[in-house]
Amino acid sequence: MAAMEEWAFPTRYDQDYLPDPDSPYWFPVRETMDPAERDAAVLVRLREVMEYAYSTSDFYKTKWDAAGLKPADITSFEAFEQVPVVTKAEMRESQATHPPFGDYLCCDESEVHHIHGTSGTTGAPTAFALGRRDWEVIADNQARILWGMGVRPGDTVFVAALFSLYLGSWGAMTAAERLRCRVLPFGAGAQGMTARAVTWLARVKPAAFYATPSYALRLAEVAEAEKIDPREFGLKVMFFSGEPGASVPSVRQAIEDSFGATVIDCGTMAEMTPFMSASATAGTPDGMLLWQDIVWHEVCDPDSFRTVPYGSEGTPVYTHLERTSQPMIRLASNDLTRWVMEDNPCGRTYPKLPEGVYGRIDDMIHIRGENVYPTEVDNYLRQVEHYGGEHQIVVRRTGSMDEMIVRAECTLPDGERSEFERSTGSGLQSLLGVRVTFESVDARSLERAEHKSRRVVDEREHTKRG
Ligand code: 8LQ
């Protein structure tokens, strides 16, 4: 086995490197090596990253001292699985007592190059500090993943996501710059911007496009309303992160049909930037591969945080292998997925999430003993004839009973919807196994997401979030 390319910690990549133009891989060795050999190298790296974090942050030192473990103890993956997970609540607490970046900032404040953060709509915001060297490494990591998606130097990359605190847009931009692409940092979210995006896409005809899946569907609607066929944009690859969608079969199909481009799912969490470390490739376009030499991804039992066997469901737990500013070591995602290890058509020897990430554990609706994923409703409705493209799920308690109301748009006139309502309502009910009160509303009457969709309104007191 040849040596792993640029495998050193702290990481510094050659900023002029580009792969052989005919190679599907950026780093052929790292991407296609025997997974057991890669894992052995990763285990050494995990120890190095932990030594670094232990010696540079009170947060990790205190946490691991309390758990009675030292980085040097991590001589096996079984030992690594005993490392307590980091939660978002702990990070918020750390930033409250050590503003603004928390005591898990492992580099000097003068090294901080970008500050991003959570939107703070559901609580106190969290700040992400990204070091100067880390920013360069992130760009390199994600350029490598974009290469895997089939994006090439000289391609125009249209970034249609919020340019603000959100890291998705910036991460896509810096990666495309490193790949020597032309970036069109269009953004999203301002009034009238979607119609302007249609004009720009039709004029510039980019090769690649980045957004949330919800936003791509909204863009297609706006284009169609303006009598422009989104296929005329000539997009080759569309890559998405931020929410489930690109791996939800009917959503993926709707995007592919509208734009005629390859749909690629990617994305972990903003804290985990390079967030594209879970990503499909041109040769393995379905699901997401776990690029284990960039970020170590575990799929764990949500109570014990021990990994579950391949083939099983669990919650992703992430560890940075190359970050030095705010390295995350066993960050609990609170998401749900299933992982497998099989031969990937693209030749990369990474594990895979065949159905992507289904959603967050706390977005799952628990109703009368059943669990309902909002994406199941989305996937179903999108296959129904005369569905208007948007819906809402309301869960409320009436007396002692929980009730689920699905309100979906319908393209038929008001007087002609009884069959649509009857058959869609009963179809949903048998799919989900719970009673559903189904209502139709006019097409285009529900709000479209400019960023991530929020379709569930849970009015039950005991599940209200802070
Ligand atoms: N989330 C993110 N990507 C997802 C995907 N591909 N499939 C399903 N759920 C996904 C900056 C990147 O877009 C990552 C990002 O969105 O970071 P955030 O804003 O911190 O949100 C992270 C959450 O988005 C994850 O925990 C998933 O629930 C979802």
Tab-separated table of C-alpha atoms and ligand atoms in Angstrom, residues 88 118 128 166-169 210 212 240-247 265-271 273 275 278 288 318 333-335 356-360 363 451-452, ligand 1:
chain	number	residue	atom	x	y	z
A	88	LYS	CA	-24.930	21.044	22.074
A	118	THR	CA	-26.451	28.988	14.787
A	128	PHE	CA	-18.350	28.754	15.644
A	166	TYR	CA	-24.893	29.757	8.039
A	167	LEU	CA	-21.755	27.794	7.225
A	168	GLY	CA	-23.212	25.834	4.323
A	169	SER	CA	-22.886	28.585	1.736
A	210	TYR	CA	-25.646	24.249	-4.007
A	212	THR	CA	-31.095	23.178	0.540
A	240	PHE	CA	-27.542	19.683	-1.132
A	241	SER	CA	-27.157	19.852	2.609
A	242	GLY	CA	-28.994	21.205	5.595
A	243	GLU	CA	-32.017	18.920	5.854
A	244	PRO	CA	-33.329	15.580	4.632
A	245	GLY	CA	-34.500	15.711	1.010
A	246	ALA	CA	-31.790	14.703	-1.433
A	247	SER	CA	-32.088	11.123	-0.107
A	265	ASP	CA	-26.752	14.525	-0.782
A	266	CYS	CA	-24.200	15.738	1.735
A	267	GLY	CA	-23.959	17.284	5.157
A	268	THR	CA	-23.369	16.560	8.806
A	269	MET	CA	-23.528	19.589	11.125
A	270	ALA	CA	-22.165	23.120	10.993
A	271	GLU	CA	-19.943	22.410	14.025
A	273	THR	CA	-17.386	21.701	9.051
A	275	PHE	CA	-19.634	19.315	6.854
A	278	ALA	CA	-20.762	12.659	4.555
A	288	MET	CA	-23.929	9.376	1.483
A	318	TYR	CA	-18.752	12.785	14.735
A	333	SER	CA	-25.837	14.772	16.396
A	334	ASN	CA	-29.260	13.678	17.652
A	335	ASP	CA	-30.025	12.589	14.099
A	356	GLY	CA	-28.988	9.470	4.053
A	357	VAL	CA	-29.877	11.028	7.406
A	358	TYR	CA	-33.622	10.597	8.021
A	359	GLY	CA	-34.019	13.491	10.406
A	360	ARG	CA	-33.524	14.549	13.987
A	363	ASP	CA	-38.374	15.910	15.045
A	451	HIS	CA	-33.676	27.806	3.865
A	452	LYS	CA	-34.676	24.673	5.774
B	1	8LQ	N1	-28.927	18.023	8.140
B	1	8LQ	C1	-27.872	18.646	7.583
B	1	8LQ	N2	-27.537	18.054	6.415
B	1	8LQ	C2	-28.420	17.026	6.239
B	1	8LQ	C3	-28.625	16.039	5.218
B	1	8LQ	N3	-27.860	15.986	4.147
B	1	8LQ	N4	-29.641	15.162	5.390
B	1	8LQ	C4	-30.433	15.197	6.482
B	1	8LQ	N5	-30.299	16.100	7.462
B	1	8LQ	C5	-29.307	17.006	7.341
B	1	8LQ	C6	-23.885	23.440	6.925
B	1	8LQ	C7	-24.473	22.123	6.516
B	1	8LQ	O1	-25.607	22.307	5.718
B	1	8LQ	C8	-24.803	21.294	7.690
B	1	8LQ	C9	-25.939	21.918	8.479
B	1	8LQ	O2	-27.034	22.108	7.990
B	1	8LQ	O3	-25.609	22.250	9.741
B	1	8LQ	P1	-26.598	22.789	10.834
B	1	8LQ	O4	-27.255	24.053	10.378
B	1	8LQ	O5	-25.781	22.797	12.081
B	1	8LQ	O6	-27.717	21.708	10.952
B	1	8LQ	C10	-27.358	20.387	11.231
B	1	8LQ	C11	-28.558	19.500	11.116
B	1	8LQ	O7	-29.142	19.635	9.823
B	1	8LQ	C12	-28.191	18.053	11.232
B	1	8LQ	O8	-28.093	17.679	12.587
B	1	8LQ	C13	-29.333	17.396	10.491
B	1	8LQ	O9	-30.484	17.300	11.305
B	1	8LQ	C14	-29.629	18.376	9.372
